[in-house]
Coordinates of C-alpha atoms in Angstrom, one line a residue:
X1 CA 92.0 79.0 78.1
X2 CA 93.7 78.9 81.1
X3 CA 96.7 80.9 82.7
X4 CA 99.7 78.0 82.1
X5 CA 98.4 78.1 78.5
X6 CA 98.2 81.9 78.2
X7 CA 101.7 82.6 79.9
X8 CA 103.2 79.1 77.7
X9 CA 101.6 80.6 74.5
X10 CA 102.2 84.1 75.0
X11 CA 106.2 83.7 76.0
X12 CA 106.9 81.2 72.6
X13 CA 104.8 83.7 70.5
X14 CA 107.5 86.5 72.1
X15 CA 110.3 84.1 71.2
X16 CA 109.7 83.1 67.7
X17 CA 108.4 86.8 66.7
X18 CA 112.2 87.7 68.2
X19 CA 114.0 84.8 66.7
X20 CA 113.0 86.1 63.2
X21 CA 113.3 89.7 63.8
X22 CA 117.2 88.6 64.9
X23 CA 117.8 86.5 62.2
X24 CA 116.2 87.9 59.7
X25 CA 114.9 91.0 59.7
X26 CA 117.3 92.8 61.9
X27 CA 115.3 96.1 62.7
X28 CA 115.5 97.5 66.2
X29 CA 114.8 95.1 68.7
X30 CA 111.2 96.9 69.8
X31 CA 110.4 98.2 66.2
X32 CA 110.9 94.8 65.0
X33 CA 109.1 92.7 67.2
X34 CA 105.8 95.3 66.9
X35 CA 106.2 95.0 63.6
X36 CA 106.1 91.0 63.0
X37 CA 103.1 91.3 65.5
X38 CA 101.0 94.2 63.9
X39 CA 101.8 91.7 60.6
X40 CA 100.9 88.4 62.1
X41 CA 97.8 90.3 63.8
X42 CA 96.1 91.7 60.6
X43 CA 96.9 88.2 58.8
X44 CA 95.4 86.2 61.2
X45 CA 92.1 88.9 60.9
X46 CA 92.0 88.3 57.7
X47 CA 92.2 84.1 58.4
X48 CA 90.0 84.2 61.5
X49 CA 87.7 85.8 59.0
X50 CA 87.8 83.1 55.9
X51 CA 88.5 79.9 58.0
X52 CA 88.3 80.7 62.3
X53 CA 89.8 77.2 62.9
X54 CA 93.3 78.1 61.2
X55 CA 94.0 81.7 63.5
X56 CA 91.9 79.6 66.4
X57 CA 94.8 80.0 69.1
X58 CA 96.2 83.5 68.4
X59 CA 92.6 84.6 68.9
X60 CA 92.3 82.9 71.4
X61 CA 95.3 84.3 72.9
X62 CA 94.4 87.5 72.0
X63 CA 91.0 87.2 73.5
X64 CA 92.3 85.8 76.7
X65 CA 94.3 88.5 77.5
X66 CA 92.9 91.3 80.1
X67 CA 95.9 93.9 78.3
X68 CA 94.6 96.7 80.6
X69 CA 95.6 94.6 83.9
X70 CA 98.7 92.8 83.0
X71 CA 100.5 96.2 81.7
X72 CA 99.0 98.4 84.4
X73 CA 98.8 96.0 87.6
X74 CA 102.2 93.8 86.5
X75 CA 104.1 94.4 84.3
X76 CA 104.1 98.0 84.6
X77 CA 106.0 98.4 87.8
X78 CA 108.7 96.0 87.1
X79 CA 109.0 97.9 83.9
X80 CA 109.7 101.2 85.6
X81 CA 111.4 100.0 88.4
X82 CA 114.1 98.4 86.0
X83 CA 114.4 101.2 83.7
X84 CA 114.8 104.0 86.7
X85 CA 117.5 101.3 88.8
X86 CA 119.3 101.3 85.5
X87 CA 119.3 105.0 84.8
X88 CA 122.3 107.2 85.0
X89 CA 121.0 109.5 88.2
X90 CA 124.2 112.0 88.1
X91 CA 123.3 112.8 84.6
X92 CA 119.5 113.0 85.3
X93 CA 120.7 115.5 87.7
X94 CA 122.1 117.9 85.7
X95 CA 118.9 117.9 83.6
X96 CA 116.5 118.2 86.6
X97 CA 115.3 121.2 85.3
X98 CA 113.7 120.3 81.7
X99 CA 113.0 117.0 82.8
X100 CA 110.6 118.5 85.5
X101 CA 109.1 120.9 83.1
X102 CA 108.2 117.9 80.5
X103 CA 106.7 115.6 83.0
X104 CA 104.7 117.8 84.4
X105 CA 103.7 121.0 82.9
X106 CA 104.0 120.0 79.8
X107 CA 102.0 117.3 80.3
X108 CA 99.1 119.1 81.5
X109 CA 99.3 121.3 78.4
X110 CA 100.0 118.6 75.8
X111 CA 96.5 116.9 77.2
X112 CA 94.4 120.4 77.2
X113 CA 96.1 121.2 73.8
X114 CA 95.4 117.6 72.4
X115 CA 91.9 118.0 74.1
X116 CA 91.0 121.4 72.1
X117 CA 92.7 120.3 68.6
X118 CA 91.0 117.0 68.8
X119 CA 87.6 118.5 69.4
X120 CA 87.5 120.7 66.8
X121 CA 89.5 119.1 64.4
X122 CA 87.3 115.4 64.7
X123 CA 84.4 118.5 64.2
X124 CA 85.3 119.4 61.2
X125 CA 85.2 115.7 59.5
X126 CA 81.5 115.2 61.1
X127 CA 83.0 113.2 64.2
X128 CA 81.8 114.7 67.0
X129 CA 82.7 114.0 70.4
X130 CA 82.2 115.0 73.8
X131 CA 85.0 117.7 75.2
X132 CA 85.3 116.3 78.5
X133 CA 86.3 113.1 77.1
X134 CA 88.6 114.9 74.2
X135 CA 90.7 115.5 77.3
X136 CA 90.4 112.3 78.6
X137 CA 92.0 110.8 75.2
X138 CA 94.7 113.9 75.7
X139 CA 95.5 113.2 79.4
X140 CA 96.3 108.9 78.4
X141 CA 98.2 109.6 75.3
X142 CA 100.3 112.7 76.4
X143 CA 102.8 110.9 78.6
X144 CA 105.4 109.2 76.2
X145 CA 105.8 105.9 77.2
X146 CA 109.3 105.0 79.2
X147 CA 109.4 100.9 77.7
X148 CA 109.4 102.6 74.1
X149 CA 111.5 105.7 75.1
X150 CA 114.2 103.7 76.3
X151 CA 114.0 101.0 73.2
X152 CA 114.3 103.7 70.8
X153 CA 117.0 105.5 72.3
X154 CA 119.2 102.9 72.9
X155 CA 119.9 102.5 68.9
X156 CA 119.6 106.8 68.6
X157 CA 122.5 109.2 67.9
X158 CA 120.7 111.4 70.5
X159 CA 123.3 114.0 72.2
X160 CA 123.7 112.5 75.5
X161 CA 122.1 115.2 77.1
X162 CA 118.5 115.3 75.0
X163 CA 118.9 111.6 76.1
X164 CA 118.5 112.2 79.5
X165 CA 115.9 114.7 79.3
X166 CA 113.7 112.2 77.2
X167 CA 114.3 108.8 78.9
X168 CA 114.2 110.8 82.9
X169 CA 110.6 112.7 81.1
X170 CA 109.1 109.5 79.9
X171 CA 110.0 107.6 83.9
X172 CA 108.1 110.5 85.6
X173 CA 105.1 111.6 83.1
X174 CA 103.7 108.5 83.3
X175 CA 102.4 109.2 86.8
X176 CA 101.4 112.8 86.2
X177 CA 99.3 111.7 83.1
X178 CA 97.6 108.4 85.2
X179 CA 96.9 111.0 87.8
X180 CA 95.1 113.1 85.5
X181 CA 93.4 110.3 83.6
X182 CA 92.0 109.2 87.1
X183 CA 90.9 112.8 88.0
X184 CA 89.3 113.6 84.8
X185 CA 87.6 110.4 85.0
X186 CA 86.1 110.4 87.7
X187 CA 84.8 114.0 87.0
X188 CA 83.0 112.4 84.6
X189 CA 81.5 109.8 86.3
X190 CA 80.4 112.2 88.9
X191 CA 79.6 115.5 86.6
X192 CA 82.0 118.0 85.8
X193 CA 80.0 120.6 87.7
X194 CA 80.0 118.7 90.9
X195 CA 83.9 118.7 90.5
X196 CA 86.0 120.9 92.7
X197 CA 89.3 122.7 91.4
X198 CA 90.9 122.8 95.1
X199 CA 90.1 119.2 95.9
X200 CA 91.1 118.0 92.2
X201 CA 94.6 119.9 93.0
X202 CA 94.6 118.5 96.4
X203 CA 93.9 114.7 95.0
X204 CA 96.8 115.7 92.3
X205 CA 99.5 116.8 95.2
X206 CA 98.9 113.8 97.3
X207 CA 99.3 110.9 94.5
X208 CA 101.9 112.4 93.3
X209 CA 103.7 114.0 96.6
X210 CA 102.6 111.2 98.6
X211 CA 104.2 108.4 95.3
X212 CA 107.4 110.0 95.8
X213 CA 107.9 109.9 99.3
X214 CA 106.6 106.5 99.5
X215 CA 108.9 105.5 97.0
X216 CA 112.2 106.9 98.8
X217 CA 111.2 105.3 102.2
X218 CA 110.7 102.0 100.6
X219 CA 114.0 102.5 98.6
X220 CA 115.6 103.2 101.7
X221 CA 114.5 100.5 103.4
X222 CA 115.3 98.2 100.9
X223 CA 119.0 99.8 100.2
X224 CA 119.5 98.9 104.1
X225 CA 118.9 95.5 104.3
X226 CA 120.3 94.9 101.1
X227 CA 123.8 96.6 102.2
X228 CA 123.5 94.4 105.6
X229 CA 123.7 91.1 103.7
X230 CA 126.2 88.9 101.4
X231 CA 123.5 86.7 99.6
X232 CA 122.6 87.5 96.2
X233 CA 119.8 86.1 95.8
X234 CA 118.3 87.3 99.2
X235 CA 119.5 91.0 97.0
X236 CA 117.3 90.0 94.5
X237 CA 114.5 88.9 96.2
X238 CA 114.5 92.1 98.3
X239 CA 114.6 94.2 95.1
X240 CA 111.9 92.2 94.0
X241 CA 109.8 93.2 97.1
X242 CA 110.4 96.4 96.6
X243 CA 108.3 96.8 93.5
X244 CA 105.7 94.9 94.8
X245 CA 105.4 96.7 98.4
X246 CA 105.2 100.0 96.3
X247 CA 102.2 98.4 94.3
X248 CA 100.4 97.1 96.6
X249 CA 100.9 100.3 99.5
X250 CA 100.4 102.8 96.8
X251 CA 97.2 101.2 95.8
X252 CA 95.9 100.8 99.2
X253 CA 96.7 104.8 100.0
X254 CA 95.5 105.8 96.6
X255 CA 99.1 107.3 95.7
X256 CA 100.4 107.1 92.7
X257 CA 102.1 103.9 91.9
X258 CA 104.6 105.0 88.7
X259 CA 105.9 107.5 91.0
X260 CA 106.6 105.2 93.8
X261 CA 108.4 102.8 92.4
X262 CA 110.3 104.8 89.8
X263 CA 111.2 107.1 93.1
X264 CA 112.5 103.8 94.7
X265 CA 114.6 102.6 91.9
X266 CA 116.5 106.1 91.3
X267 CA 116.9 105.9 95.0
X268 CA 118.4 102.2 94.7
X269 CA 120.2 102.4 91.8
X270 CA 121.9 105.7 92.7
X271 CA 123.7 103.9 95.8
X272 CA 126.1 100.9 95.8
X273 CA 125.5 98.1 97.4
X274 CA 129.4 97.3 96.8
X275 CA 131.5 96.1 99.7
X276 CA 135.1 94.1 100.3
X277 CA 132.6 91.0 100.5
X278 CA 131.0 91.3 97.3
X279 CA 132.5 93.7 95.3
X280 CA 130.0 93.2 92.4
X281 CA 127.2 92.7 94.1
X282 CA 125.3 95.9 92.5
X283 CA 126.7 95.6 88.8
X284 CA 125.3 91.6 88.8
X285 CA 121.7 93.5 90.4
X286 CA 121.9 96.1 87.5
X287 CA 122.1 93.3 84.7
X288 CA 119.4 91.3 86.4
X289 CA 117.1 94.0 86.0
X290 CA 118.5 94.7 82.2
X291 CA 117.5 91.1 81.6
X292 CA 113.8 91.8 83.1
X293 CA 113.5 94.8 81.4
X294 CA 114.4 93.2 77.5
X295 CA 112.2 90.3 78.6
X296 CA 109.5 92.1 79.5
X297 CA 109.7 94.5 76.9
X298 CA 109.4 92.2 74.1
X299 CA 106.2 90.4 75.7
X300 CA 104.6 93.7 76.0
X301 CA 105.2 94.7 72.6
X302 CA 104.0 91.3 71.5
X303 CA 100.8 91.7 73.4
X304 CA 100.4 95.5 71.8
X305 CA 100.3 93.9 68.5
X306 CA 98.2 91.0 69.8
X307 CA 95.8 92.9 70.7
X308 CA 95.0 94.0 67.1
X309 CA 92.6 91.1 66.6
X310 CA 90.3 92.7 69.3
X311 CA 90.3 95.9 67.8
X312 CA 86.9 97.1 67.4
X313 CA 85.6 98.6 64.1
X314 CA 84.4 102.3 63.4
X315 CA 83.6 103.5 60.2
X316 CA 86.1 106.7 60.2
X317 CA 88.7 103.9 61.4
X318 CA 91.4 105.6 59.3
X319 CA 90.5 109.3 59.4
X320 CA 90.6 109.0 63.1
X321 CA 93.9 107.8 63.1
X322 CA 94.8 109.7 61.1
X323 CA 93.8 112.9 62.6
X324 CA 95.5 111.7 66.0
X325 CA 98.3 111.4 64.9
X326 CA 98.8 115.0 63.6
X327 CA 97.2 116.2 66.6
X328 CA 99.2 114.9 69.4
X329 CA 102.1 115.8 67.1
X330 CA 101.1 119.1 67.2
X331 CA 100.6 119.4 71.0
X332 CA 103.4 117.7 71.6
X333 CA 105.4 120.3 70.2
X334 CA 103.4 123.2 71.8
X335 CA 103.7 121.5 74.8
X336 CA 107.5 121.4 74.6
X337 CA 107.9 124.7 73.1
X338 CA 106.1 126.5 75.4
X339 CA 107.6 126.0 78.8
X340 CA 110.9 125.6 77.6
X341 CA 111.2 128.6 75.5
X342 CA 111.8 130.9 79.2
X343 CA 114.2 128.4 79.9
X344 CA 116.4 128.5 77.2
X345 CA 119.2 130.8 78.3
X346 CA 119.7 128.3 81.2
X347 CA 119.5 125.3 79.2
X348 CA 121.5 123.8 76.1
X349 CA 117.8 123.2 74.7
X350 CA 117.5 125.0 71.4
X351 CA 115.0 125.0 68.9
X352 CA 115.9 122.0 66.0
X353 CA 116.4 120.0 70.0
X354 CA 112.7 120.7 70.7
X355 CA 112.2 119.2 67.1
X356 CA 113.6 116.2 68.3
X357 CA 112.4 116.2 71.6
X358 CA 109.0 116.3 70.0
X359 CA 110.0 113.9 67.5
X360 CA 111.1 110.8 70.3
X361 CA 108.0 111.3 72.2
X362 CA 106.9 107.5 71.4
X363 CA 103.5 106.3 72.9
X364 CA 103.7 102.5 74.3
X365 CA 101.9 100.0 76.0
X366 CA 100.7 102.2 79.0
X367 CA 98.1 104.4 76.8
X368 CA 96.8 101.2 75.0
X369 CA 96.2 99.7 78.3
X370 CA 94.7 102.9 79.7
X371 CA 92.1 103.0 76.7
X372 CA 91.0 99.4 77.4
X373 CA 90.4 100.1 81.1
X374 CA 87.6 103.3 80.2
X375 CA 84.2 102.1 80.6
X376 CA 81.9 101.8 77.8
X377 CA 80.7 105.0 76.3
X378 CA 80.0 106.3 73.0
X379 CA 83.3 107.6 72.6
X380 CA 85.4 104.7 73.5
X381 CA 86.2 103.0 70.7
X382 CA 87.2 106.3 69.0
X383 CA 89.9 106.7 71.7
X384 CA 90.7 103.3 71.6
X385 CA 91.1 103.4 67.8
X386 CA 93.3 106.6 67.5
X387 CA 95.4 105.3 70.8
X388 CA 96.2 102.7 68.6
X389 CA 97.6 104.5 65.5
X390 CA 99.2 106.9 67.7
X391 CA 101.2 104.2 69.5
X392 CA 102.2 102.3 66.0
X393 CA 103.1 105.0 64.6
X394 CA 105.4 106.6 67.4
X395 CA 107.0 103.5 68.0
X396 CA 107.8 102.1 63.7
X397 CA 107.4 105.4 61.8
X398 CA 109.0 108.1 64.6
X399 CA 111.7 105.3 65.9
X400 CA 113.0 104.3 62.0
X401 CA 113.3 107.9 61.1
X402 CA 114.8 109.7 64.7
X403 CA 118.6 109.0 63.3
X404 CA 117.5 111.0 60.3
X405 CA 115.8 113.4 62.0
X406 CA 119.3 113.7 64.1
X407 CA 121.3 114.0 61.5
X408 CA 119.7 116.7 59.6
X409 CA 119.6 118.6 62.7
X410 CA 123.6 118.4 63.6
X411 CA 124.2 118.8 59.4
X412 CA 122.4 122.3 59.9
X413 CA 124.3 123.1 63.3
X414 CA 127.3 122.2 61.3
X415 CA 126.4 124.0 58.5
X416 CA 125.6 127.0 61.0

């Protein structure tokens, strides 16, 4: 199949599955659309397998697809870029604190918590895997996933301030848990004795150090020549750049490439652009890269459900799932919990707030595509498996009920 008929195929499928969720379903944009998908998916499974001629070019489409390099390699950095340009940086600000905390130390302990539950816990049901890679599934599921995050949210009652927390965690976990995915990979490729804590720590500083400043120069390069010039769609094109430059330095530097660009959109988005000669200049920019964002958005959640038809079959398909789902619930919340509980006197972050700060951790495209990228091992279509429930299940169950989780929460501080 070849790329014209994959990008023509792929972008009507997208259309149509958010036609119908708009006219007639009506569920939140991103719940909807993954929903129709996960649907169409397991029907044309079910087809493929009584008559393969019928379900021939969603297969086909679904087979064509390399998911691991589109979301990680493209659409990933347009993604972020958008949603940090976008995000409300004096508001981020005052949350600096917690939002620190979550995408980074809490990270690290959500994937060593996930790690340990999910070893012993798999153990117990007579599905036994390897611990080293128990943390591997822990470090690419951990981060929540900023395309989801800021999906959900948009339709939440979420107090304004757990809303910052959770959309500015979700735009700077995502490099914290690649950087750890990356590290704990290759200390399995090369042996976990021959791996060294000061030059893993080391590694860790520089892709994530060395993202963020790369990202600010860039951002500040960009912001100049944007500010010296009246053309919009020179504006665009150099915004454009922008996330592209950070792909392709970051790569070449081995620095983290998340980091980089979401440092170059906060950077971007938190200066105007404005002058007497086009006053609206940086409001036009900020829908432009709205309109990206929704677009992309609903291509990649097309492509999550997709990629159902290549899902491979185990025969604990469901009581892995099933188990990875309570389990990175469980971390989550430790996770959370944990760091913040010595912040709380300097924080409005009480406990029914880490409730819901656990509860709007949503899992996205970006774990999915990190599963698909591990080489073959035993253990891969296990992660591959529970990555999957953990992501549909975040996204429909976790995004329907958040309101209701909200409420409750502000009945009982009412009631209080």
């Amino acid at each position: 199949m070849g790329l014209f008929l994959i990008i023509a195929l792929l972008i009507i499928v997208s259309a149509f599955y958010s036609y119908i969720n708009a006219r007639f379903i009506k569920l939140p944009g991103t719940i909807g659309i993954i929903t129709i998908a996960i649907i169409v998916s397991v029907i044309t499974i079910v087809i493929d397998k009584l008559d393969p001629s019928v379900a021939r070019y969603l297969t086909l489409l679904a087979k064509n697809i390399n998911f691991s390099g589109t979301v990680l390699n493209i659409m990933l950095g347009f993604l972020l870029f958008a949603g940090s340009f976008n995000s409300n940086t004096k508001r981020l600000k005052r949350e600096l604190r917690p939002v620190f905390v979550l995408s980074t130390l809490s990270v690290i302990l959500s994937t060593a918590a996930f790690g340990v539950l999910f070893y012993y816990g798999t153990m117990l049901f007579n599905i036994h895997m390897s611990f080293v890679y128990c943390l591997l599934f822990g470090a690419l599921i951990s981060p929540t996933d900023p395309v989801a995050v800021g999906a959900i949210i948009k339709n939440s009652k979420l107090p304004s301030n757990i809303a910052t927390i959770i959309s500015g965690e979700s735009l700077f976990n995502d490099g914290v848990g690649l950087v750890l995915f990356i590290t704990i990979l290759e200390a399995i490729n090369s042996g976990v004795d021959n791996v060294s804590f000061t030059q893993t720590a080391l590694l860790f500083l520089r892709e994530v150090l060395g993202g963020v400043v790369l990202g600010v120069i860039l951002g500040f390069i960009a912001f100049r020549l944007m500010k010296s010039i009246n053309d919009f769609q020179t504006i665009v094109l150099v915004s454009l750049s922008v996330v592209m430059s950070a792909s392709v330095i970051a790569s070449y530097l081995n620095l983290s490439i998340p980091l980089s660009v979401v440092s170059a959109g906060l950077f971007m988005g938190n200066r105007t652009i404005n002058s007497d000669e086009k006053e609206r200049s940086h409001e036009a920019l900020e829908k432009f890269w709205q309109l990206i964002d929704e677009m992309l958005n609903t291509i990649l959640f097309v492509m999550i459900g997709l990629q159902m038809v290549n899902l491979p079959y185990i025969t604990n398909y469901w009581l892995t799932g099933g188990i990875a789902i309570v389990l990175i619930l469980i971390a989550r919340w430790l996770s959370i919990i944990l760091p913040l509980t010595f912040l709380r006197r300097s924080l409005d972050v009480n406990y029914k707030s880490i409730n819901i700060l656990t509860w709007a951790g949503v899992r996205g495209g970006i774990s999915i595509a990190l599963a698909l990228s591990l080489p073959f091992s035993p253990y891969r279509h296990v992660i591959l498996c529970g990555s999957y429930f953990i992501v549909i299940f975040s996204i429909v169950v976790q995004g329907l009920t958040l309101n209701k989780l909200i409420d409750s929460s502000l009945k009982e501080k009412g009631t209080n």
